[in-house]
PDB file of C-alpha atoms in Angstrom:
ATOM      1  CA  MET A   1      -0.034   0.308  -0.071  1.00 59.00           C
ATOM      2  CA  VAL A   2       2.744   2.796   1.019  1.00 56.00           C
ATOM      3  CA  LYS A   3       4.441   1.281  -2.146  1.00 61.00           C
ATOM      4  CA  LYS A   4       1.602   2.205  -4.223  1.00 63.00           C
ATOM      5  CA  ASN A   5       0.996   5.422  -2.639  1.00 61.00           C
ATOM      6  CA  MET A   6       4.900   6.563  -3.265  1.00 61.00           C
ATOM      7  CA  LEU A   7       4.316   5.398  -6.915  1.00 57.00           C
ATOM      8  CA  ARG A   8       1.119   7.279  -7.226  1.00 68.00           C
ATOM      9  CA  ARG A   9       3.141  10.490  -5.977  1.00 68.00           C
ATOM     10  CA  VAL A  10       6.237  10.278  -7.861  1.00 59.00           C
ATOM     11  CA  GLY A  11       3.601   9.864 -11.049  1.00 61.00           C
ATOM     12  CA  LYS A  12       1.908  12.715 -10.375  1.00 67.00           C
ATOM     13  CA  THR A  13       5.222  14.609  -9.951  1.00 68.00           C
ATOM     14  CA  ALA A  14       6.394  13.553 -12.872  1.00 62.00           C
ATOM     15  CA  ILE A  15       3.119  15.014 -14.762  1.00 68.00           C
ATOM     16  CA  LEU A  16       3.314  18.168 -12.844  1.00 62.00           C
ATOM     17  CA  VAL A  17       7.136  18.402 -13.749  1.00 56.00           C
ATOM     18  CA  LEU A  18       6.310  17.850 -17.562  1.00 61.00           C
ATOM     19  CA  LEU A  19       3.134  20.237 -17.787  1.00 60.00           C
ATOM     20  CA  LEU A  20       5.705  23.070 -16.484  1.00 57.00           C
ATOM     21  CA  LEU A  21       8.826  22.042 -18.549  1.00 57.00           C
ATOM     22  CA  ALA A  22       5.786  21.765 -21.598  1.00 56.00           C
ATOM     23  CA  LEU A  23       4.951  25.479 -20.246  1.00 60.00           C
ATOM     24  CA  ALA A  24       8.418  27.042 -20.380  1.00 55.00           C
ATOM     25  CA  ALA A  25       8.867  25.514 -23.828  1.00 55.00           C
ATOM     26  CA  THR A  26       5.483  27.277 -24.882  1.00 59.00           C
ATOM     27  CA  LEU A  27       6.827  30.314 -23.313  1.00 63.00           C
ATOM     28  CA  LEU A  28      10.452  30.420 -24.624  1.00 58.00           C
ATOM     29  CA  PHE A  29       9.352  29.222 -28.208  1.00 61.00           C
ATOM     30  CA  THR A  30       6.691  32.595 -28.389  1.00 64.00           C
ATOM     31  CA  CYS A  31       9.642  34.557 -27.197  1.00 65.00           C
ATOM     32  CA  PHE A  32      12.204  33.050 -29.737  1.00 72.00           C
ATOM     33  CA  ARG A  33       9.446  33.106 -32.300  1.00 74.00           C
ATOM     34  CA  GLU A  34       8.905  36.826 -32.135  1.00 81.00           C
ATOM     35  CA  ARG A  35      12.651  37.472 -32.569  1.00 82.00           C
ATOM     36  CA  ILE A  36      13.007  35.182 -35.785  1.00 84.00           C
ATOM     37  CA  ASP A  37       9.930  36.728 -37.284  1.00 85.00           C
ATOM     38  CA  HIS A  38      11.816  40.263 -37.129  1.00 85.00           C
ATOM     39  CA  TRP A  39      14.935  38.710 -38.033  1.00 91.00           C
ATOM     40  CA  GLU A  40      12.955  36.676 -41.043  1.00 94.00           C
ATOM     41  CA  TYR A  41      11.086  39.984 -41.965  1.00 96.00           C
ATOM     42  CA  PRO A  42      12.906  43.161 -40.822  1.00 97.00           C
ATOM     43  CA  MET A  43      12.367  46.629 -41.026  1.00 97.00           C
ATOM     44  CA  LYS A  44      15.813  47.851 -42.262  1.00 97.00           C
ATOM     45  CA  TYR A  45      16.304  51.472 -43.655  1.00 98.00           C
ATOM     46  CA  GLN A  46      12.968  52.552 -41.992  1.00 97.00           C
ATOM     47  CA  GLU A  47      13.449  56.531 -42.394  1.00 98.00           C
ATOM     48  CA  TYR A  48      13.417  56.570 -46.055  1.00 98.00           C
ATOM     49  CA  VAL A  49      10.850  53.656 -46.105  1.00 98.00           C
ATOM     50  CA  THR A  50       8.783  55.523 -44.015  1.00 98.00           C
ATOM     51  CA  TYR A  51       9.076  58.797 -45.574  1.00 98.00           C
ATOM     52  CA  TYR A  52       8.848  57.592 -49.181  1.00 98.00           C
ATOM     53  CA  ALA A  53       5.985  55.230 -48.301  1.00 98.00           C
ATOM     54  CA  ASP A  54       3.959  57.992 -46.905  1.00 98.00           C
ATOM     55  CA  LYS A  55       5.186  60.471 -50.178  1.00 97.00           C
ATOM     56  CA  TYR A  56       3.801  57.696 -52.443  1.00 97.00           C
ATOM     57  CA  SER A  57       0.897  56.407 -50.663  1.00 96.00           C
ATOM     58  CA  ILE A  58       1.930  52.605 -50.170  1.00 96.00           C
ATOM     59  CA  ASP A  59       1.894  50.755 -47.049  1.00 97.00           C
ATOM     60  CA  PRO A  60       5.229  50.638 -45.589  1.00 98.00           C
ATOM     61  CA  LEU A  61       4.935  46.685 -45.564  1.00 98.00           C
ATOM     62  CA  MET A  62       4.402  46.215 -49.054  1.00 98.00           C
ATOM     63  CA  LEU A  63       7.609  47.992 -49.339  1.00 98.00           C
ATOM     64  CA  TYR A  64       9.304  45.862 -47.077  1.00 98.00           C
ATOM     65  CA  SER A  65       7.991  43.115 -49.064  1.00 98.00           C
ATOM     66  CA  PHE A  66       9.646  44.130 -51.933  1.00 98.00           C
ATOM     67  CA  ILE A  67      12.960  45.123 -50.677  1.00 98.00           C
ATOM     68  CA  ARG A  68      12.884  41.842 -48.765  1.00 98.00           C
ATOM     69  CA  THR A  69      11.994  39.793 -52.221  1.00 98.00           C
ATOM     70  CA  GLU A  70      14.187  41.939 -54.537  1.00 97.00           C
ATOM     71  CA  SER A  71      17.868  41.963 -52.375  1.00 98.00           C
ATOM     72  CA  ASN A  72      17.019  40.952 -48.692  1.00 97.00           C
ATOM     73  CA  PHE A  73      18.159  44.262 -47.711  1.00 98.00           C
ATOM     74  CA  ASN A  74      21.684  44.109 -49.719  1.00 98.00           C
ATOM     75  CA  PRO A  75      22.104  47.689 -50.895  1.00 98.00           C
ATOM     76  CA  LYS A  76      24.840  46.332 -52.849  1.00 97.00           C
ATOM     77  CA  ALA A  77      22.960  43.393 -54.515  1.00 97.00           C
ATOM     78  CA  GLU A  78      23.345  42.932 -58.370  1.00 96.00           C
ATOM     79  CA  SER A  79      21.655  40.885 -60.430  1.00 94.00           C
ATOM     80  CA  ASN A  80      22.379  38.384 -63.652  1.00 92.00           C
ATOM     81  CA  ALA A  81      20.706  41.059 -65.407  1.00 90.00           C
ATOM     82  CA  GLY A  82      22.358  44.360 -64.054  1.00 94.00           C
ATOM     83  CA  ALA A  83      19.596  45.475 -61.614  1.00 96.00           C
ATOM     84  CA  ARG A  84      20.950  47.215 -58.691  1.00 97.00           C
ATOM     85  CA  GLY A  85      20.554  47.968 -55.043  1.00 98.00           C
ATOM     86  CA  LEU A  86      18.026  47.062 -52.371  1.00 98.00           C
ATOM     87  CA  MET A  87      15.028  47.020 -54.903  1.00 98.00           C
ATOM     88  CA  GLN A  88      16.856  45.850 -58.015  1.00 98.00           C
ATOM     89  CA  ILE A  89      16.297  48.122 -60.561  1.00 97.00           C
ATOM     90  CA  THR A  90      17.585  47.904 -64.233  1.00 97.00           C
ATOM     91  CA  GLU A  91      19.495  50.530 -65.755  1.00 97.00           C
ATOM     92  CA  VAL A  92      16.097  51.349 -68.339  1.00 96.00           C
ATOM     93  CA  THR A  93      14.014  52.048 -65.275  1.00 97.00           C
ATOM     94  CA  PHE A  94      16.464  53.870 -63.556  1.00 98.00           C
ATOM     95  CA  ASP A  95      16.614  56.312 -66.558  1.00 98.00           C
ATOM     96  CA  TRP A  96      12.775  56.424 -67.104  1.00 97.00           C
ATOM     97  CA  ILE A  97      11.997  56.941 -63.471  1.00 98.00           C
ATOM     98  CA  LYS A  98      14.914  59.540 -63.297  1.00 98.00           C
ATOM     99  CA  SER A  99      13.015  61.324 -66.261  1.00 98.00           C
ATOM    100  CA  LYS A 100       9.736  61.635 -63.932  1.00 97.00           C
ATOM    101  CA  ILE A 101      10.933  62.425 -60.676  1.00 98.00           C
ATOM    102  CA  ALA A 102      14.764  63.878 -60.868  1.00 97.00           C
ATOM    103  CA  PRO A 103      15.127  64.887 -64.411  1.00 97.00           C
ATOM    104  CA  THR A 104      17.378  67.729 -63.319  1.00 97.00           C
ATOM    105  CA  GLU A 105      19.567  65.883 -60.485  1.00 97.00           C
ATOM    106  CA  ASP A 106      23.149  64.696 -60.809  1.00 97.00           C
ATOM    107  CA  LEU A 107      22.370  61.120 -60.532  1.00 97.00           C
ATOM    108  CA  THR A 108      23.758  57.837 -62.348  1.00 97.00           C
ATOM    109  CA  PHE A 109      23.108  54.399 -62.186  1.00 98.00           C
ATOM    110  CA  ASP A 110      25.784  53.729 -59.600  1.00 97.00           C
ATOM    111  CA  SER A 111      23.576  55.774 -57.601  1.00 98.00           C
ATOM    112  CA  LEU A 112      21.322  53.004 -56.771  1.00 98.00           C
ATOM    113  CA  TYR A 113      23.895  51.459 -54.411  1.00 98.00           C
ATOM    114  CA  ASP A 114      22.739  54.170 -52.039  1.00 98.00           C
ATOM    115  CA  PRO A 115      19.798  53.085 -50.018  1.00 98.00           C
ATOM    116  CA  GLU A 116      18.021  56.191 -50.066  1.00 98.00           C
ATOM    117  CA  THR A 117      17.948  56.942 -53.634  1.00 98.00           C
ATOM    118  CA  ASN A 118      17.365  52.819 -54.220  1.00 98.00           C
ATOM    119  CA  ILE A 119      14.342  53.223 -51.889  1.00 98.00           C
ATOM    120  CA  ARG A 120      13.440  56.583 -53.483  1.00 98.00           C
ATOM    121  CA  PHE A 121      12.957  55.419 -56.907  1.00 98.00           C
ATOM    122  CA  GLY A 122      11.481  51.984 -56.230  1.00 98.00           C
ATOM    123  CA  CYS A 123       8.831  53.291 -54.222  1.00 98.00           C
ATOM    124  CA  TYR A 124       7.795  55.589 -57.070  1.00 98.00           C
ATOM    125  CA  PHE A 125       7.990  52.671 -59.611  1.00 98.00           C
ATOM    126  CA  VAL A 126       5.458  50.181 -57.035  1.00 98.00           C
ATOM    127  CA  SER A 127       3.454  53.320 -56.770  1.00 98.00           C
ATOM    128  CA  TYR A 128       3.167  53.664 -60.640  1.00 97.00           C
ATOM    129  CA  CYS A 129       2.491  49.974 -61.057  1.00 98.00           C
ATOM    130  CA  LEU A 130      -0.317  49.845 -58.174  1.00 98.00           C
ATOM    131  CA  LEU A 131      -1.667  52.746 -60.024  1.00 97.00           C
ATOM    132  CA  ARG A 132      -1.607  51.414 -63.210  1.00 97.00           C
ATOM    133  CA  TYR A 133      -3.363  48.266 -61.818  1.00 97.00           C
ATOM    134  CA  GLN A 134      -6.042  49.423 -59.861  1.00 95.00           C
ATOM    135  CA  ASP A 135      -4.183  48.805 -56.612  1.00 96.00           C
ATOM    136  CA  ASP A 136      -3.990  45.255 -57.154  1.00 97.00           C
ATOM    137  CA  LEU A 137      -0.875  43.998 -55.735  1.00 98.00           C
ATOM    138  CA  ALA A 138      -0.345  40.629 -57.539  1.00 98.00           C
ATOM    139  CA  THR A 139      -1.007  42.231 -60.890  1.00 98.00           C
ATOM    140  CA  ALA A 140       1.551  45.305 -59.907  1.00 98.00           C
ATOM    141  CA  ALA A 141       4.368  42.746 -58.593  1.00 98.00           C
ATOM    142  CA  ALA A 142       3.837  40.878 -61.931  1.00 98.00           C
ATOM    143  CA  ALA A 143       4.693  44.464 -63.853  1.00 98.00           C
ATOM    144  CA  TYR A 144       7.339  45.352 -61.294  1.00 97.00           C
ATOM    145  CA  HIS A 145       8.896  42.001 -62.361  1.00 96.00           C
ATOM    146  CA  SER A 146       8.422  41.264 -65.700  1.00 95.00           C
ATOM    147  CA  GLY A 147       7.431  44.855 -67.169  1.00 94.00           C
ATOM    148  CA  TRP A 148       4.375  46.301 -68.426  1.00 93.00           C
ATOM    149  CA  GLY A 149       4.035  45.192 -71.874  1.00 95.00           C
ATOM    150  CA  THR A 150       4.161  41.585 -70.630  1.00 97.00           C
ATOM    151  CA  VAL A 151       1.501  42.180 -68.053  1.00 97.00           C
ATOM    152  CA  ASP A 152      -0.915  44.335 -70.482  1.00 97.00           C
ATOM    153  CA  GLU A 153      -0.297  41.458 -73.221  1.00 97.00           C
ATOM    154  CA  LEU A 154      -1.488  38.627 -70.648  1.00 97.00           C
ATOM    155  CA  LEU A 155      -4.047  41.072 -69.392  1.00 97.00           C
ATOM    156  CA  ALA A 156      -5.555  40.982 -73.035  1.00 97.00           C
ATOM    157  CA  GLN A 157      -5.735  37.374 -72.719  1.00 96.00           C
ATOM    158  CA  PRO A 158      -8.910  35.738 -71.363  1.00 95.00           C
ATOM    159  CA  GLU A 159      -7.033  32.713 -70.124  1.00 96.00           C
ATOM    160  CA  TYR A 160      -4.933  34.898 -67.683  1.00 96.00           C
ATOM    161  CA  SER A 161      -7.187  37.455 -66.855  1.00 96.00           C
ATOM    162  CA  ALA A 162     -11.227  37.495 -66.682  1.00 95.00           C
ATOM    163  CA  ASP A 163     -11.703  41.109 -66.295  1.00 96.00           C
ATOM    164  CA  GLY A 164      -8.707  42.693 -68.219  1.00 94.00           C
ATOM    165  CA  LYS A 165      -7.527  44.466 -65.441  1.00 94.00           C
ATOM    166  CA  THR A 166      -5.794  42.214 -63.324  1.00 95.00           C
ATOM    167  CA  LEU A 167      -3.783  38.880 -63.593  1.00 96.00           C
ATOM    168  CA  ASP A 168      -5.721  35.536 -62.478  1.00 94.00           C
ATOM    169  CA  HIS A 169      -3.060  33.120 -63.835  1.00 92.00           C
ATOM    170  CA  TYR A 170       0.326  33.576 -64.581  1.00 95.00           C
ATOM    171  CA  PRO A 171       1.988  31.607 -67.229  1.00 93.00           C
ATOM    172  CA  TYR A 172       5.526  32.126 -66.554  1.00 95.00           C
ATOM    173  CA  PRO A 173       7.267  30.371 -63.656  1.00 96.00           C
ATOM    174  CA  GLN A 174       9.644  32.834 -62.704  1.00 95.00           C
ATOM    175  CA  MET A 175       6.693  35.277 -62.964  1.00 96.00           C
ATOM    176  CA  ARG A 176       4.350  32.844 -60.733  1.00 97.00           C
ATOM    177  CA  GLN A 177       7.285  32.399 -58.284  1.00 98.00           C
ATOM    178  CA  TYR A 178       7.776  36.365 -57.761  1.00 97.00           C
ATOM    179  CA  VAL A 179       4.185  37.265 -57.212  1.00 98.00           C
ATOM    180  CA  LYS A 180       3.892  34.303 -54.823  1.00 98.00           C
ATOM    181  CA  LYS A 181       7.265  35.802 -52.674  1.00 98.00           C
ATOM    182  CA  ILE A 182       5.809  39.519 -53.000  1.00 98.00           C
ATOM    183  CA  THR A 183       1.947  38.452 -51.668  1.00 98.00           C
ATOM    184  CA  GLU A 184       3.341  35.922 -49.078  1.00 98.00           C
ATOM    185  CA  SER A 185       5.828  38.376 -47.587  1.00 98.00           C
ATOM    186  CA  TYR A 186       3.201  40.927 -47.470  1.00 98.00           C
ATOM    187  CA  GLN A 187       1.108  38.895 -45.593  1.00 98.00           C
ATOM    188  CA  ARG A 188       3.712  37.870 -43.249  1.00 97.00           C
ATOM    189  CA  TYR A 189       4.786  41.648 -42.689  1.00 97.00           C
ATOM    190  CA  GLN A 190       1.279  42.493 -41.871  1.00 97.00           C
ATOM    191  CA  GLU A 191       0.753  39.757 -39.480  1.00 95.00           C
ATOM    192  CA  ILE A 192       3.967  40.088 -37.576  1.00 94.00           C
ATOM    193  CA  TYR A 193       3.800  44.221 -37.718  1.00 93.00           C
ATOM    194  CA  SER A 194       0.277  44.735 -37.603  1.00 84.00           C
ATOM    195  CA  ALA A 195       0.171  42.881 -34.263  1.00 64.00           C
ATOM    196  CA  SER A 196       2.560  44.467 -32.599  1.00 54.00           C
TER     197      SER A 196
END
């Protein structure tokens, strides 16, 4: 009988210890999960992102999604196609944006390695894509990635767009993957930072 009572007490103690360990593990995971989320989805260059997002009426979290997807916040990033900086802007796009927002400024393509200049130009380009495609993030992201000409051609085809204004399907794997990265990243930024 004494042995049975002792076994019950040891069993209850073991269960209590396991419950306490599970609670401690949950608390630690919650604490570290937040840190991991902020590490995976950072908000670097906040001063520039906030300023230009406000100037061009874009959600800053959307802008972070583009920067994260394009360069993972590396201001010296350069693609195989020659796109540069945080938001991976090509020389042709740089020249076009410069003609719109900085025609008299002494900026060169190398200026895109400067985080502020790159965010300024990239933010303008994102805002232009959003305006052109009625604020549909997925279609705007497709245009940012593949160009308006490509997106406009797809919009004219009913198998890719039911309304001729937004894309429903993406025929190119690279475009599809890019749009998915942008939209999922934006969703995660909203989940992480809107709750903060």
